[in-house]
Amino acid sequence: GESSKNDKKLILVEDIPNQFCRDPSSLHDILRKYARTSRCPLIFIISDNFSGDSNQRLLFPTDIVEELCISNISFKPVAPTNMMKVLNRIAATEASMNRERNHALDRTTLELLCRGCSGDIRS
């Protein structure tokens, strides 16, 4: 029935409006209402910036986390050596698929890409 359709849905929020950083209580009110009325999970992606500051504690303080039973999943940065292996594999695959165009990336370019993403494979 209807519940089986909702079992396979979720809402993913990757970009949180700055308004909530200025006034987190408005987000907390929305989350409380969502927790009472919704049937599908709500997932937030919060990326730490390069300085290590995070909006996570501001947006999701301990009392809200406990009240709404919020789970936190953290990912460690990908090691530079592993990142280089993946980038080399991607570059080789792309080069073999585009033989008529020479798009091969040199090692220096791949190292710059690796450093620029700071261990975040999504970058």
PDB file of C-alpha atoms in Angstrom:
ATOM      1  CA  GLY A   1       0.000   0.000   0.000  1.00  0.00           C
ATOM      2  CA  GLU A   2       0.888   3.611   0.572  1.00  0.00           C
ATOM      3  CA  SER A   3       3.427   2.913   3.324  1.00  0.00           C
ATOM      4  CA  SER A   4       5.498   0.630   1.083  1.00  0.00           C
ATOM      5  CA  LYS A   5       5.918   3.499  -1.413  1.00  0.00           C
ATOM      6  CA  ASN A   6       7.230   5.799   1.332  1.00  0.00           C
ATOM      7  CA  ASP A   7       9.641   3.148   2.629  1.00  0.00           C
ATOM      8  CA  LYS A   8      11.906   3.749  -0.381  1.00  0.00           C
ATOM      9  CA  LYS A   9      11.933   7.551  -0.274  1.00  0.00           C
ATOM     10  CA  LEU A  10      14.226   9.993   1.451  1.00  0.00           C
ATOM     11  CA  ILE A  11      14.894  13.709   1.289  1.00  0.00           C
ATOM     12  CA  LEU A  12      18.496  14.797   0.765  1.00  0.00           C
ATOM     13  CA  VAL A  13      19.520  18.345   1.728  1.00  0.00           C
ATOM     14  CA  GLU A  14      22.999  19.310   0.578  1.00  0.00           C
ATOM     15  CA  ASP A  15      22.852  23.103   0.652  1.00  0.00           C
ATOM     16  CA  ILE A  16      21.410  24.559   3.829  1.00  0.00           C
ATOM     17  CA  PRO A  17      20.272  28.174   3.403  1.00  0.00           C
ATOM     18  CA  ASN A  18      22.423  30.722   5.257  1.00  0.00           C
ATOM     19  CA  GLN A  19      19.293  31.939   7.015  1.00  0.00           C
ATOM     20  CA  PHE A  20      19.469  28.871   9.249  1.00  0.00           C
ATOM     21  CA  CYS A  21      23.066  29.644  10.238  1.00  0.00           C
ATOM     22  CA  ARG A  22      21.937  33.093  11.353  1.00  0.00           C
ATOM     23  CA  ASP A  23      18.830  31.744  13.097  1.00  0.00           C
ATOM     24  CA  PRO A  24      19.199  28.023  13.838  1.00  0.00           C
ATOM     25  CA  SER A  25      16.053  27.997  15.988  1.00  0.00           C
ATOM     26  CA  SER A  26      13.945  28.391  12.830  1.00  0.00           C
ATOM     27  CA  LEU A  27      15.555  25.220  11.434  1.00  0.00           C
ATOM     28  CA  HIS A  28      14.943  23.456  14.746  1.00  0.00           C
ATOM     29  CA  ASP A  29      11.236  24.360  14.596  1.00  0.00           C
ATOM     30  CA  ILE A  30      11.002  23.014  11.037  1.00  0.00           C
ATOM     31  CA  LEU A  31      12.792  19.798  12.046  1.00  0.00           C
ATOM     32  CA  ARG A  32      10.434  19.282  14.988  1.00  0.00           C
ATOM     33  CA  LYS A  33       7.406  19.666  12.720  1.00  0.00           C
ATOM     34  CA  TYR A  34       8.976  17.371  10.111  1.00  0.00           C
ATOM     35  CA  ALA A  35       9.672  14.715  12.757  1.00  0.00           C
ATOM     36  CA  ARG A  36       6.002  14.780  13.800  1.00  0.00           C
ATOM     37  CA  THR A  37       4.482  14.681  10.318  1.00  0.00           C
ATOM     38  CA  SER A  38       6.835  12.974   7.875  1.00  0.00           C
ATOM     39  CA  ARG A  39       7.296   9.324   7.051  1.00  0.00           C
ATOM     40  CA  CYS A  40      10.596   9.376   5.164  1.00  0.00           C
ATOM     41  CA  PRO A  41      14.137  10.050   6.403  1.00  0.00           C
ATOM     42  CA  LEU A  42      15.663  13.503   6.083  1.00  0.00           C
ATOM     43  CA  ILE A  43      19.393  13.501   5.328  1.00  0.00           C
ATOM     44  CA  PHE A  44      21.677  16.530   5.536  1.00  0.00           C
ATOM     45  CA  ILE A  45      25.125  16.680   3.982  1.00  0.00           C
ATOM     46  CA  ILE A  46      27.334  19.087   5.901  1.00  0.00           C
ATOM     47  CA  SER A  47      30.879  19.493   4.654  1.00  0.00           C
ATOM     48  CA  ASP A  48      33.493  20.949   6.955  1.00  0.00           C
ATOM     49  CA  ASN A  49      35.363  23.803   5.368  1.00  0.00           C
ATOM     50  CA  PHE A  50      39.131  23.857   5.045  1.00  0.00           C
ATOM     51  CA  SER A  51      39.701  25.743   8.306  1.00  0.00           C
ATOM     52  CA  GLY A  52      37.999  22.964  10.230  1.00  0.00           C
ATOM     53  CA  ASP A  53      35.026  25.109  11.282  1.00  0.00           C
ATOM     54  CA  SER A  54      31.715  23.353  11.029  1.00  0.00           C
ATOM     55  CA  ASN A  55      28.124  24.493  11.081  1.00  0.00           C
ATOM     56  CA  GLN A  56      27.124  21.090  12.364  1.00  0.00           C
ATOM     57  CA  ARG A  57      27.241  22.045  16.055  1.00  0.00           C
ATOM     58  CA  LEU A  58      25.392  25.289  15.370  1.00  0.00           C
ATOM     59  CA  LEU A  59      22.662  23.706  13.254  1.00  0.00           C
ATOM     60  CA  PHE A  60      22.404  20.464  15.211  1.00  0.00           C
ATOM     61  CA  PRO A  61      23.250  21.134  18.878  1.00  0.00           C
ATOM     62  CA  THR A  62      23.243  18.249  21.329  1.00  0.00           C
ATOM     63  CA  ASP A  63      19.762  18.987  22.682  1.00  0.00           C
ATOM     64  CA  ILE A  64      18.204  18.877  19.181  1.00  0.00           C
ATOM     65  CA  VAL A  65      20.176  15.742  18.260  1.00  0.00           C
ATOM     66  CA  GLU A  66      18.875  13.980  21.366  1.00  0.00           C
ATOM     67  CA  GLU A  67      15.320  15.316  21.114  1.00  0.00           C
ATOM     68  CA  LEU A  68      14.882  14.290  17.474  1.00  0.00           C
ATOM     69  CA  CYS A  69      17.067  11.142  17.585  1.00  0.00           C
ATOM     70  CA  ILE A  70      19.392  12.475  14.885  1.00  0.00           C
ATOM     71  CA  SER A  71      22.210  10.193  13.760  1.00  0.00           C
ATOM     72  CA  ASN A  72      25.555  11.502  12.559  1.00  0.00           C
ATOM     73  CA  ILE A  73      27.640   9.685   9.962  1.00  0.00           C
ATOM     74  CA  SER A  74      31.161  11.024   9.456  1.00  0.00           C
ATOM     75  CA  PHE A  75      33.607  10.164   6.716  1.00  0.00           C
ATOM     76  CA  LYS A  76      37.347  10.469   7.046  1.00  0.00           C
ATOM     77  CA  PRO A  77      39.270  12.193   4.258  1.00  0.00           C
ATOM     78  CA  VAL A  78      40.625   9.937   1.531  1.00  0.00           C
ATOM     79  CA  ALA A  79      44.407   9.501   1.804  1.00  0.00           C
ATOM     80  CA  PRO A  80      46.368  11.313  -0.945  1.00  0.00           C
ATOM     81  CA  THR A  81      47.910   8.048  -2.188  1.00  0.00           C
ATOM     82  CA  ASN A  82      44.475   6.468  -2.598  1.00  0.00           C
ATOM     83  CA  MET A  83      43.151   9.633  -4.218  1.00  0.00           C
ATOM     84  CA  MET A  84      46.016   9.581  -6.745  1.00  0.00           C
ATOM     85  CA  LYS A  85      45.287   5.935  -7.603  1.00  0.00           C
ATOM     86  CA  VAL A  86      41.641   6.755  -8.281  1.00  0.00           C
ATOM     87  CA  LEU A  87      42.497   9.877 -10.295  1.00  0.00           C
ATOM     88  CA  ASN A  88      45.031   7.925 -12.376  1.00  0.00           C
ATOM     89  CA  ARG A  89      42.440   5.227 -13.053  1.00  0.00           C
ATOM     90  CA  ILE A  90      39.822   7.806 -14.080  1.00  0.00           C
ATOM     91  CA  ALA A  91      42.321   9.642 -16.306  1.00  0.00           C
ATOM     92  CA  ALA A  92      43.390   6.399 -18.001  1.00  0.00           C
ATOM     93  CA  THR A  93      39.779   5.347 -18.588  1.00  0.00           C
ATOM     94  CA  GLU A  94      38.871   8.744 -20.028  1.00  0.00           C
ATOM     95  CA  ALA A  95      41.959   8.772 -22.254  1.00  0.00           C
ATOM     96  CA  SER A  96      41.123   5.320 -23.650  1.00  0.00           C
ATOM     97  CA  MET A  97      37.535   6.382 -24.352  1.00  0.00           C
ATOM     98  CA  ASN A  98      38.603   9.588 -26.120  1.00  0.00           C
ATOM     99  CA  ARG A  99      41.469   8.366 -28.283  1.00  0.00           C
ATOM    100  CA  GLU A 100      40.721  10.771 -31.112  1.00  0.00           C
ATOM    101  CA  ARG A 101      41.225  13.707 -28.728  1.00  0.00           C
ATOM    102  CA  ASN A 102      44.357  13.864 -26.625  1.00  0.00           C
ATOM    103  CA  HIS A 103      42.987  14.619 -23.160  1.00  0.00           C
ATOM    104  CA  ALA A 104      45.582  12.769 -21.106  1.00  0.00           C
ATOM    105  CA  LEU A 105      46.354  14.492 -17.813  1.00  0.00           C
ATOM    106  CA  ASP A 106      49.930  14.559 -16.617  1.00  0.00           C
ATOM    107  CA  ARG A 107      51.011  13.611 -13.105  1.00  0.00           C
ATOM    108  CA  THR A 108      51.476  17.243 -12.025  1.00  0.00           C
ATOM    109  CA  THR A 109      47.891  18.082 -12.952  1.00  0.00           C
ATOM    110  CA  LEU A 110      46.576  15.048 -11.095  1.00  0.00           C
ATOM    111  CA  GLU A 111      48.629  15.970  -8.011  1.00  0.00           C
ATOM    112  CA  LEU A 112      47.165  19.489  -8.094  1.00  0.00           C
ATOM    113  CA  LEU A 113      43.674  18.015  -8.285  1.00  0.00           C
ATOM    114  CA  CYS A 114      44.478  15.707  -5.392  1.00  0.00           C
ATOM    115  CA  ARG A 115      45.772  18.531  -3.196  1.00  0.00           C
ATOM    116  CA  GLY A 116      42.885  20.806  -4.131  1.00  0.00           C
ATOM    117  CA  CYS A 117      40.187  18.446  -2.935  1.00  0.00           C
ATOM    118  CA  SER A 118      41.688  17.976   0.557  1.00  0.00           C
ATOM    119  CA  GLY A 119      40.646  14.345   0.776  1.00  0.00           C
ATOM    120  CA  ASP A 120      37.023  14.931  -0.261  1.00  0.00           C
ATOM    121  CA  ILE A 121      36.462  12.468  -3.094  1.00  0.00           C
ATOM    122  CA  ARG A 122      33.300  14.350  -4.141  1.00  0.00           C
ATOM    123  CA  SER A 123      35.395  17.348  -5.159  1.00  0.00           C
TER     124      SER A 123
END
